[in-house]
Tab-separated table of C-alpha atoms and ligand atoms in Angstrom:
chain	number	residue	atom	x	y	z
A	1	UNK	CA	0.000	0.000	0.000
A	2	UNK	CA	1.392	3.731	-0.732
A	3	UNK	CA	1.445	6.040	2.162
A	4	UNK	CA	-0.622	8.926	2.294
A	5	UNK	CA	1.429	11.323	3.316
A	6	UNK	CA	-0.388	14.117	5.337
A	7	UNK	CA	2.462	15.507	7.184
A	8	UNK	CA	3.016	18.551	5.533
A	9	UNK	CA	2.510	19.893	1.948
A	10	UNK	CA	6.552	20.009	1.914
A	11	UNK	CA	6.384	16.295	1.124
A	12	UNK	CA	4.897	17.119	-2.544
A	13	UNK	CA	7.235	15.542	-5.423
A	14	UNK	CA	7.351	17.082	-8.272
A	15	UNK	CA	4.554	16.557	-10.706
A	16	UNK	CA	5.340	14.500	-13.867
A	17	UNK	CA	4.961	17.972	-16.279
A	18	UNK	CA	7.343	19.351	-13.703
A	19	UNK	CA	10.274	16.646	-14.432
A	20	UNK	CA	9.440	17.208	-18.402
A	21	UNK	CA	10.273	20.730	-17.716
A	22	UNK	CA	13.328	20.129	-15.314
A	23	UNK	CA	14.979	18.112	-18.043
A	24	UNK	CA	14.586	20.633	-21.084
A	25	UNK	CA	15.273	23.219	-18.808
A	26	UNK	CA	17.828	25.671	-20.821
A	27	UNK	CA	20.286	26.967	-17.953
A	28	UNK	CA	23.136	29.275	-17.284
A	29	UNK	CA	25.304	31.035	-14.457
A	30	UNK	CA	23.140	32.473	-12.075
A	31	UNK	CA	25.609	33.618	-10.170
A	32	UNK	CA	26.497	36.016	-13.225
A	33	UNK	CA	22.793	36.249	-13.335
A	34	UNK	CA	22.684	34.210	-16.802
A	35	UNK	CA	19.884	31.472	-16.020
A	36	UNK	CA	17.128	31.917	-18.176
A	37	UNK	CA	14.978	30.090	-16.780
A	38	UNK	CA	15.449	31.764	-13.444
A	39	UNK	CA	15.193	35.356	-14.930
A	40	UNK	CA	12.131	33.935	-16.071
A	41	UNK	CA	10.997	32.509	-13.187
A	42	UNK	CA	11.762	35.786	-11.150
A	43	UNK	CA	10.102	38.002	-13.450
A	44	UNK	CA	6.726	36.066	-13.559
A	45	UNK	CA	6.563	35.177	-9.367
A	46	UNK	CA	7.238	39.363	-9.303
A	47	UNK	CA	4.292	40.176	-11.927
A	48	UNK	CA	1.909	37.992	-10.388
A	49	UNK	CA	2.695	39.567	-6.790
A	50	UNK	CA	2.678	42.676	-8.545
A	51	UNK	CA	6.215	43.762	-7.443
A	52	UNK	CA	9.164	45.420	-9.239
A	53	UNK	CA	11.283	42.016	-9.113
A	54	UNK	CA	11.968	38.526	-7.098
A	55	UNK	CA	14.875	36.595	-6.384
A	56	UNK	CA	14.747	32.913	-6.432
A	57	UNK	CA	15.997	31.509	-3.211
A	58	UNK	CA	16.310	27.637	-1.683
A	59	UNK	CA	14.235	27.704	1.023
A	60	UNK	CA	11.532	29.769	2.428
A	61	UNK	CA	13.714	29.763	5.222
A	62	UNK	CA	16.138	31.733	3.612
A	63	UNK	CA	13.720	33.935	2.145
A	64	UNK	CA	12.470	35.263	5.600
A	65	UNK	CA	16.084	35.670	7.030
A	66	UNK	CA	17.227	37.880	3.638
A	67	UNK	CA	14.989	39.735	3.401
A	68	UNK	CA	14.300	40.523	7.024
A	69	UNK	CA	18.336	41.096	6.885
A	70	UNK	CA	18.043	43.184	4.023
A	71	UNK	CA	15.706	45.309	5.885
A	72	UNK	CA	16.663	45.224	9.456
A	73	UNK	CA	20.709	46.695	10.731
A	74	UNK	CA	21.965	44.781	13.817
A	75	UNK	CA	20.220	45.845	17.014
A	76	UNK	CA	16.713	46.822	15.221
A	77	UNK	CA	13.573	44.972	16.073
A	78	UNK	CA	11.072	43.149	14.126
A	79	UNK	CA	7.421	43.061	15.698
A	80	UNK	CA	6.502	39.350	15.023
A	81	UNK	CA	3.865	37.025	16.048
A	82	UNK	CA	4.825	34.607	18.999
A	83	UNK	CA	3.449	32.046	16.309
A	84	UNK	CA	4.933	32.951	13.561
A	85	UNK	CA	7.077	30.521	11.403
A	86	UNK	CA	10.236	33.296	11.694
A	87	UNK	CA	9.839	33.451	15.137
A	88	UNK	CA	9.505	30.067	15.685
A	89	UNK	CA	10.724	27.656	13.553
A	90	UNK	CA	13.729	29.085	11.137
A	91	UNK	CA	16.551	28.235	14.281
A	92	UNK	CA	16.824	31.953	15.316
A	93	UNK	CA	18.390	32.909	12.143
A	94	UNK	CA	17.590	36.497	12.242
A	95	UNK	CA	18.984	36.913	15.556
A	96	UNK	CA	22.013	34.302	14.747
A	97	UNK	CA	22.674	36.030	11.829
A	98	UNK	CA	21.739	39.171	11.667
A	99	UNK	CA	21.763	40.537	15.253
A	100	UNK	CA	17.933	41.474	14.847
A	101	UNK	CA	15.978	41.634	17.694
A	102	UNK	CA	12.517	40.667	18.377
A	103	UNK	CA	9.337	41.619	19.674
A	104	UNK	CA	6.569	38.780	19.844
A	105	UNK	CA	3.659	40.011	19.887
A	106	UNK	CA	-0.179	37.386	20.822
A	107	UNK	CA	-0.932	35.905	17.809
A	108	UNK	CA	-4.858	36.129	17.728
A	109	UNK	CA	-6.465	32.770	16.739
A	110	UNK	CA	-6.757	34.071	12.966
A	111	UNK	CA	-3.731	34.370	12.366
A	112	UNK	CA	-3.520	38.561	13.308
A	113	UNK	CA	-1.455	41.081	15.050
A	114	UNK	CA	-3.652	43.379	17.197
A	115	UNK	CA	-3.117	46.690	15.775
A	116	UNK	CA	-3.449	48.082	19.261
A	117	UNK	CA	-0.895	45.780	20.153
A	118	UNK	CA	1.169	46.828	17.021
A	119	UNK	CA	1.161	50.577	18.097
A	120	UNK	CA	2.204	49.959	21.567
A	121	UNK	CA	4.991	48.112	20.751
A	122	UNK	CA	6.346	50.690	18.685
A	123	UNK	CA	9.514	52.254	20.467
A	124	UNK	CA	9.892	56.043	21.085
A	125	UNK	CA	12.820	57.224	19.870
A	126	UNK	CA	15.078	56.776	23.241
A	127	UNK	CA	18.827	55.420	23.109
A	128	UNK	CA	17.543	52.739	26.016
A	129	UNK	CA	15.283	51.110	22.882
A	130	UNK	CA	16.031	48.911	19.991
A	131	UNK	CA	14.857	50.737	16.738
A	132	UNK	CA	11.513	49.642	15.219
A	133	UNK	CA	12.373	48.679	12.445
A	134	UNK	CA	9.822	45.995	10.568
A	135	UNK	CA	6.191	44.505	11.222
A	136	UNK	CA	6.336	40.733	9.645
A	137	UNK	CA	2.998	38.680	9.100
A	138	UNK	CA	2.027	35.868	8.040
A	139	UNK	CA	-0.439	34.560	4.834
A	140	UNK	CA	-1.597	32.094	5.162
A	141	UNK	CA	-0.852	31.488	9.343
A	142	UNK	CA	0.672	28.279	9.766
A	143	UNK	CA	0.024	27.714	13.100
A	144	UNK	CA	-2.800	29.756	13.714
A	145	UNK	CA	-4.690	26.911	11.609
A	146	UNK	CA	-3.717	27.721	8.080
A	147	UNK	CA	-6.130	30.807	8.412
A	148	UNK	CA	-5.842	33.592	5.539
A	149	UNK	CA	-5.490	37.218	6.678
A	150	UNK	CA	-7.606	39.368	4.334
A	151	UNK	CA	-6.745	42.572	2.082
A	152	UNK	CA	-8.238	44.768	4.176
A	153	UNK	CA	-6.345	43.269	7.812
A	154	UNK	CA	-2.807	43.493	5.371
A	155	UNK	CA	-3.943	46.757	4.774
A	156	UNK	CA	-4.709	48.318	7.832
A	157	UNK	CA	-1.142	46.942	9.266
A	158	UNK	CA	1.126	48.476	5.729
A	159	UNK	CA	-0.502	51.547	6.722
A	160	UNK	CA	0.456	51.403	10.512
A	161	UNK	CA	3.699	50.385	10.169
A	162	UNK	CA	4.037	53.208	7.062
A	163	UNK	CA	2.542	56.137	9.321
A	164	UNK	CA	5.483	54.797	12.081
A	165	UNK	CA	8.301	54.540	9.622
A	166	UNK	CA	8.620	50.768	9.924
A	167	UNK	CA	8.352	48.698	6.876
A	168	UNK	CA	6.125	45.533	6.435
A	169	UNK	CA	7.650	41.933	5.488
A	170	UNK	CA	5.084	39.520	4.460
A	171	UNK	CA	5.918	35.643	4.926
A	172	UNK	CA	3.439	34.503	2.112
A	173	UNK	CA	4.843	30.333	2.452
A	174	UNK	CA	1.265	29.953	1.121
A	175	UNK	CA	-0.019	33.273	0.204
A	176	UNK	CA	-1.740	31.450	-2.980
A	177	UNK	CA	-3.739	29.286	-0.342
A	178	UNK	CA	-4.610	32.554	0.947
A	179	UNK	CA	-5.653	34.001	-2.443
A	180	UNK	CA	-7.513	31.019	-3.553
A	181	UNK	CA	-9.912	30.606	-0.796
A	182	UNK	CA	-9.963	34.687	-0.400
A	183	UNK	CA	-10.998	34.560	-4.166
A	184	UNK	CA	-8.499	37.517	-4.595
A	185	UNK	CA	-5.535	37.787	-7.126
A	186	UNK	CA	-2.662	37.057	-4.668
A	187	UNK	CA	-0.894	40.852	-5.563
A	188	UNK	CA	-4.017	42.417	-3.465
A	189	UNK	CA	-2.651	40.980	-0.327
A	190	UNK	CA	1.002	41.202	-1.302
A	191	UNK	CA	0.233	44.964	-1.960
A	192	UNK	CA	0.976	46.553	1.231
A	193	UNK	CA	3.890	44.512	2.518
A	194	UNK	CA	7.301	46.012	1.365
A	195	UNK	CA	8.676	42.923	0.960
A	196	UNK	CA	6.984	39.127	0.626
A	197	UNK	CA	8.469	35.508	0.040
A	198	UNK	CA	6.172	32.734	-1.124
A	199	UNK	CA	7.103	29.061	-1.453
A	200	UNK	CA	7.046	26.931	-4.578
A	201	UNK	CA	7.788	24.242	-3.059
A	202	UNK	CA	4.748	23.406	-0.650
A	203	UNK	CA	1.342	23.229	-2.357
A	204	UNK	CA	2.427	24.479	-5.558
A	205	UNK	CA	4.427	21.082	-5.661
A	206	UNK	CA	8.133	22.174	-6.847
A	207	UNK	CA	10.733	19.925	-5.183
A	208	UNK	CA	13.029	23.082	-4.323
A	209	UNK	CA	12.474	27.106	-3.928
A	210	UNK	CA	10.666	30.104	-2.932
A	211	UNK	CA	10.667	33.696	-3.968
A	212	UNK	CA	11.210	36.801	-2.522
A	213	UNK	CA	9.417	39.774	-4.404
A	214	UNK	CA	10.090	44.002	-3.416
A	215	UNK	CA	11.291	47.132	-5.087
A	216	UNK	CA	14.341	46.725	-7.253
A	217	UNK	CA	16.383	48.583	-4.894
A	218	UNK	CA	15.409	45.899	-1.997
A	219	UNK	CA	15.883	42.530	-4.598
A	220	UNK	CA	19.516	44.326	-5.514
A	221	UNK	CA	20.277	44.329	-1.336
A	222	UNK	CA	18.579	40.900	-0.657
A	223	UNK	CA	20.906	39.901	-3.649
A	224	UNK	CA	23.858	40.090	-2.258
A	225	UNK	CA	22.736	39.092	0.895
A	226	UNK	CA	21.801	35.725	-0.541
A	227	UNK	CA	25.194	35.187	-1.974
A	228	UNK	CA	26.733	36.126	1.577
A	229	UNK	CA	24.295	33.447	2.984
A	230	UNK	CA	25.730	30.997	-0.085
A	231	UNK	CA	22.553	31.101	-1.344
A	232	UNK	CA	24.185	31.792	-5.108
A	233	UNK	CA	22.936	28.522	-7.029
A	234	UNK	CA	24.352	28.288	-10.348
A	235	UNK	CA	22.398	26.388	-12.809
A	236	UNK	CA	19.668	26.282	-10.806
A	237	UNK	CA	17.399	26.746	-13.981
A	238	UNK	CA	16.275	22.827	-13.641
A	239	UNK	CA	15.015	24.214	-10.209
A	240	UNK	CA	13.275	26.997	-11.238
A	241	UNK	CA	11.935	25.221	-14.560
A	242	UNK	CA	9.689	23.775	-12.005
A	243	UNK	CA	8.450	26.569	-10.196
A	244	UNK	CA	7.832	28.011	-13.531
A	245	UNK	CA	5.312	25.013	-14.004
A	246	UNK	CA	4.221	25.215	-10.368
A	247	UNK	CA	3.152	29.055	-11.159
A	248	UNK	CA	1.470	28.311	-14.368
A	249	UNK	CA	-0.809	25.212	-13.665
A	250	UNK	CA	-0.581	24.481	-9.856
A	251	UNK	CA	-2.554	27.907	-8.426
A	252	UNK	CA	-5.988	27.406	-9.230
A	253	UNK	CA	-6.389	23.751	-8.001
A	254	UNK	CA	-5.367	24.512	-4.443
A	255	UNK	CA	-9.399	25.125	-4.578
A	256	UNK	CA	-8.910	21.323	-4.781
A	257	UNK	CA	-7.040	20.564	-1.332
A	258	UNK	CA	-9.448	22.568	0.303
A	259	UNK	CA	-12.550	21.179	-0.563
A	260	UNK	CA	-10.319	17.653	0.585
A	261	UNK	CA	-9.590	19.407	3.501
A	262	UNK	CA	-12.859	20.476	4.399
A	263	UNK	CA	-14.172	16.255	3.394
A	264	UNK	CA	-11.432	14.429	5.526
A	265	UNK	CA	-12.525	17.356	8.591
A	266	UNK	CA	-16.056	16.393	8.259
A	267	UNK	CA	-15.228	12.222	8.115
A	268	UNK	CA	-12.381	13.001	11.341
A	269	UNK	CA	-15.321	15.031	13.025
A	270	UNK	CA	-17.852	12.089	13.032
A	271	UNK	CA	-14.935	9.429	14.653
A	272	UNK	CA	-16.011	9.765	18.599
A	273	UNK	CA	-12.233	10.256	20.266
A	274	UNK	CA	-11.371	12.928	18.044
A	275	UNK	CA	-11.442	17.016	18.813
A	276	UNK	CA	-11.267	19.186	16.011
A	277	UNK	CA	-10.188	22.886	16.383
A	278	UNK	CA	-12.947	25.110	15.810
A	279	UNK	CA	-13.665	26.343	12.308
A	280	UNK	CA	-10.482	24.315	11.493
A	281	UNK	CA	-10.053	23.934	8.062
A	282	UNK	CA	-9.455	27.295	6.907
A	283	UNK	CA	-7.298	26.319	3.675
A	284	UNK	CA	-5.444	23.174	3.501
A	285	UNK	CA	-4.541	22.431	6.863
A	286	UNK	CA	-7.011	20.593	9.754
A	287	UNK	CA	-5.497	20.464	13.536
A	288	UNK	CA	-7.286	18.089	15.664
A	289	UNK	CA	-6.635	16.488	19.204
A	290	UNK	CA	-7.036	13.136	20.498
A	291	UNK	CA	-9.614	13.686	23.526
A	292	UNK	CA	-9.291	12.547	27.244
A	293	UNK	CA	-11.087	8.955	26.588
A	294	UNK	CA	-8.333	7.754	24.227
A	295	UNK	CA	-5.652	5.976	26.223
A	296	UNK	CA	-2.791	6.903	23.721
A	297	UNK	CA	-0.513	9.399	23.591
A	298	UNK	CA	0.228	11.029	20.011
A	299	UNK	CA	3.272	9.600	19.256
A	300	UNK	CA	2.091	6.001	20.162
A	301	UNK	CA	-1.247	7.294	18.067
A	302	UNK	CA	0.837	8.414	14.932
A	303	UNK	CA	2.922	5.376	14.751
A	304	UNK	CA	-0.379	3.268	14.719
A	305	UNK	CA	-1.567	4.873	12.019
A	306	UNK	CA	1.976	5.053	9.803
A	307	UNK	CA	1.356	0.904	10.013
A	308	UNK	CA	-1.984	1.598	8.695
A	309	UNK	CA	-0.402	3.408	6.006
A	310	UNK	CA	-0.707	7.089	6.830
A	311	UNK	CA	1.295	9.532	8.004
A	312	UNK	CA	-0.060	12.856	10.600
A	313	UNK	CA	2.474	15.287	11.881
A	314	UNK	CA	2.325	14.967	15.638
A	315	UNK	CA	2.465	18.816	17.141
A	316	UNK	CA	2.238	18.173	20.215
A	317	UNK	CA	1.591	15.439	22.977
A	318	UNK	CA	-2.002	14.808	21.779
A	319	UNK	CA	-2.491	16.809	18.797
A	320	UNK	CA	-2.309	16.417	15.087
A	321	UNK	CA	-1.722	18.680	11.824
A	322	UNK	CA	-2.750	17.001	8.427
A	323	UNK	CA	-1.927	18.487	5.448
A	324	UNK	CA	-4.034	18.277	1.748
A	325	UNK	CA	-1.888	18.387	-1.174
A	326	UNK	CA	-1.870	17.265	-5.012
A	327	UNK	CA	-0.970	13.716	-3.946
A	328	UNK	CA	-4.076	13.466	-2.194
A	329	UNK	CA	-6.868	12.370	-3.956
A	330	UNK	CA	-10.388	11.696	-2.922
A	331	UNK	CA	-9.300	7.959	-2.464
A	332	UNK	CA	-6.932	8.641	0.194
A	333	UNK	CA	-9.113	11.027	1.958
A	334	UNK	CA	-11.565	8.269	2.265
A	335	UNK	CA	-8.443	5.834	3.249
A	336	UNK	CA	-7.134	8.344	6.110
A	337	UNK	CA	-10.595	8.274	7.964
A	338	UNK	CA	-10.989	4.606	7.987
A	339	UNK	CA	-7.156	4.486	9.235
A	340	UNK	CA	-8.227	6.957	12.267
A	341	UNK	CA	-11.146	4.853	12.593
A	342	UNK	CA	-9.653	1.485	13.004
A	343	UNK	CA	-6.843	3.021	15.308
A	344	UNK	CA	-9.261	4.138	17.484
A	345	UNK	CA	-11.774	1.248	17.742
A	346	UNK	CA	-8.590	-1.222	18.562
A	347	UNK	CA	-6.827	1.424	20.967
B	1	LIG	N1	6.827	25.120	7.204
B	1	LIG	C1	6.994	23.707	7.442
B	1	LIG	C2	7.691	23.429	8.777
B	1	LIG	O1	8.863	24.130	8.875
B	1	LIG	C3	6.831	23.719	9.973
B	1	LIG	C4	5.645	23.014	7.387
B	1	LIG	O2	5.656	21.776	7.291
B	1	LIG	O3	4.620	23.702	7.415
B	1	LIG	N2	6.993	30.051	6.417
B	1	LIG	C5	5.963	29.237	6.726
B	1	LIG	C6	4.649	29.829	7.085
B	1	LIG	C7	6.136	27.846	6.691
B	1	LIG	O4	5.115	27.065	7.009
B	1	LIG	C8	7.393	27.320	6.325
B	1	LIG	C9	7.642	25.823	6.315
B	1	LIG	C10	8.418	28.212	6.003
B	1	LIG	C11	8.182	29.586	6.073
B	1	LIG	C12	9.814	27.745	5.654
B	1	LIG	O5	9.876	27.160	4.407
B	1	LIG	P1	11.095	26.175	4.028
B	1	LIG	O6	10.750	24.850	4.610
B	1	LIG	O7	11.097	26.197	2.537
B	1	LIG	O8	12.335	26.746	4.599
C-alpha cells in the first residue's frame, strides 16, 4: 500500500509535467545572473505579486532571514507574532545572523497582530530602545490553523507600520492558499507589505524554492545578501523550470485541497475520540486532538496509524496537523478516515 502522506505539503514531489520541464530546462550562471529560466521565473513570481522584481531563493527559510536582513541593521527589532514561522521555527536565524531583535507580539487565533498591540509596541525614539524597524505577518498562518489574513487586515497593518516609519515583510509560504480561498488575485494581499516571500515548493508542488518579491532597490540588497548566505545557485534553472510550471498550472487547483480538507474534517469530526479545532479547516490544513477517553498518547497514536499506512504530523503530545496536497486524492481522503477509525476502535 502507498502512504498517504499528510504531514506537511513540503512532502509534494514534483509533478510528472514538472520533471518534463526540469529536463529541457535551458540553464546558465546564475551567479552572473545568466539562467534563463530563473530570470524567467523571477520576473513572472514578481508580476503575479505585482512587485518590481523577485529573487529565487532555496528555502523559504532563507527567504524570511534575507529579506528581514536586508531590511533590518543589527540591534533593530522586528514586531513578530509569537506564532509565527520566523519566530519560531527558522533556528533563530535572524537573531544568529543578523543581530535582529525581536518583539513577539499574541498571535490572535486568525492568524492577526492586534493593531493596538502593534502601536504599543512601537519604540519612542530613546537610546535605552532597539529601533523599530519591521512589522512581519504571516499569509496564510501556519500555526494559527492555516487561516488567511484578508486585504483589508494586510492593509490596515502596511498603513500602521508606514505612518510609524517601519516597513512591512510579508511571509506569504502559502499566500496562494490565501488568495484562492480569499478569491483575490494574490498581488491584493502582497500589496501593502514592502517585501513578501512565497514558497514553490509546498502546495504548488516544486521539489526546491521560494521567492522573494520588493522594489528593485530591496531585490539588488537581498541579492547580495543571498550570496553572503551561499545562497548563489548556479544552474539552478532545472530548479526553477519547475516553479515556472508550479506558477502556471498548480494555483488554481489549491481550490482542490481545500474542498479535501474540508471532506477528511467532516469524516475526522464524526470518529467519537477525536477534537477538532474550531472552524479548522481554513485552507489546507485541519489540527485536531485526540480527547481525554483515548488511552494513547500522540506519538504512540501516529505510529499506529503510519502501520496503517498514513502519516499525521504529531504537534504536540495529543495533537495532530494534516496536510491536503496534489498527492491526495479523494481515495486517500476516504483511506485516512478509515485508518483513524480502526486506530481508534482497537486502541
Ligand atoms: N513550514 C513547514 C515546517 O517548517 C513547519 C511546514 O511543514 O509547514 N513560512 C511558513 C509559514 C512555513 O510554514 C514554512 C515551512 C516556512 C516559512 C519555511 O519554508 P522552508 O521549509 O522552505 O524553509
Amino acid at each position: 500500500m502507498t502512504s498517504i502522506d499528510l504531514r506537511s505539503d513540503t512532502v509534494t514531489a514534483p509533478t510528472p509535467e514538472m520533471r518534463e520541464a526540469m529536463n529541457r530546462a535551458e540553464v546558465g550562471d546564475d551567479v552572473y545572473g545568466e539562467d534563463p529560466t530563473i530570470n524567467r521565473l523571477q520576473e513572472m513570481a514578481a508580476a503575479r505579486l505585482g512587485k518590481e522584481a523577485g529573487l529565487f531563493v532555496p528555502s523559504g527559510t532563507m527567504g524570511n532571514l534575507a529579506a528581514i536582513l536586508a531590511h533590518c541593521q543589527r540591534g533593530d527589532e522586528v514586531i513578530v507574532g509569537n506564532k509565527a514561522h520566523t519566530f519560531l521555527y527558522e533556528a533563530g536565524g535572524i537573531s544568529a545572523l543578523g543581530g535582529v531583535h525581536s518583539c513577539q507580539l499574541p498571535n490572535q487565533p486568525d492568524g492577526t497582530l492586534r493593531l493596538d498591540d502593534i502601536n504599543a509596541a512601537i519604540r519612542p525614539d530613546d537610546p535605552h530602545d532597539p529601533i523599530s524597524r519591521l512589522v512581519a505577518l504571516e499569509n496564510t498562518h501556519n500555526r494559527c490553523g492555516g487561516v488567511a489574513l484578508t486585504v483589508e487586515y494586510t492593509r490596515q497593518v502596511g498603513e500602521l507600520a508606514h505612518e510609524q516609519g517601519l516597513l512591512l515583510h510579508l511571509d506569504g509560504a502559502r499566500l496562494f492558499n490565501a488568495a484562492v480561498t480569499l478569491g483575490v488575485p494574490a498581488s491584493e494581499l502582497a500589496a501593502p507589505a514592502d517585501s513578501v516571500t512565497f514558497c514553490l515548493s509546498k502546495g504548488l508542488c516544486a521539489p526546491v524554492g521560494s521567492v522573494i518579491c520588493g522594489s528593485r532597490d530591496f531585490i539588488r540588497r537581498v541579492h547580495r545578501i543571498r550570496k553572503m548566505l551561499g545562497g548563489g545557485m548556479r544552474q539552478a534553472g532545472v530548479l526553477a523550470a519547475a516553479g515556472i510550471v508550479a506558477l502556471e498550472t498548480m494555483v488554481d487547483r489549491l481550490a482542490d485541497d481545500h474542498r479535501r480538507a474540508r471532506m477528511l474534517a467532516a469524516g475526522l469530526a464524526a470518529l467519537p475520540g477525536l477534537v477538532l479545532d474550531p472552524g479548522t479547516p481554513r485552507t489546507n490544513m485541519i489540527f485536531l486532538s485526540l480527547s481525554a477517553e483515548v488511552p494513547l498518547d500522540g506519538e504512540t497514536f501516529a505510529e499506529r496509524l503510519q502501520s496503517r499506512g498514513v502519516r499525521v504530523g504529531v504537534t504536540d503530545v495529543r495533537r495532530f496537523r494534516l496536510v491536503t496536497h496534489y498527492w491526495i486524492d479523494d481515495d486517500a481522503v476516504t483511506r485516512t478516515v478509515s485508518a483513524f477509525h480502526e486506530t481508534l476502535i482497537s486502541a
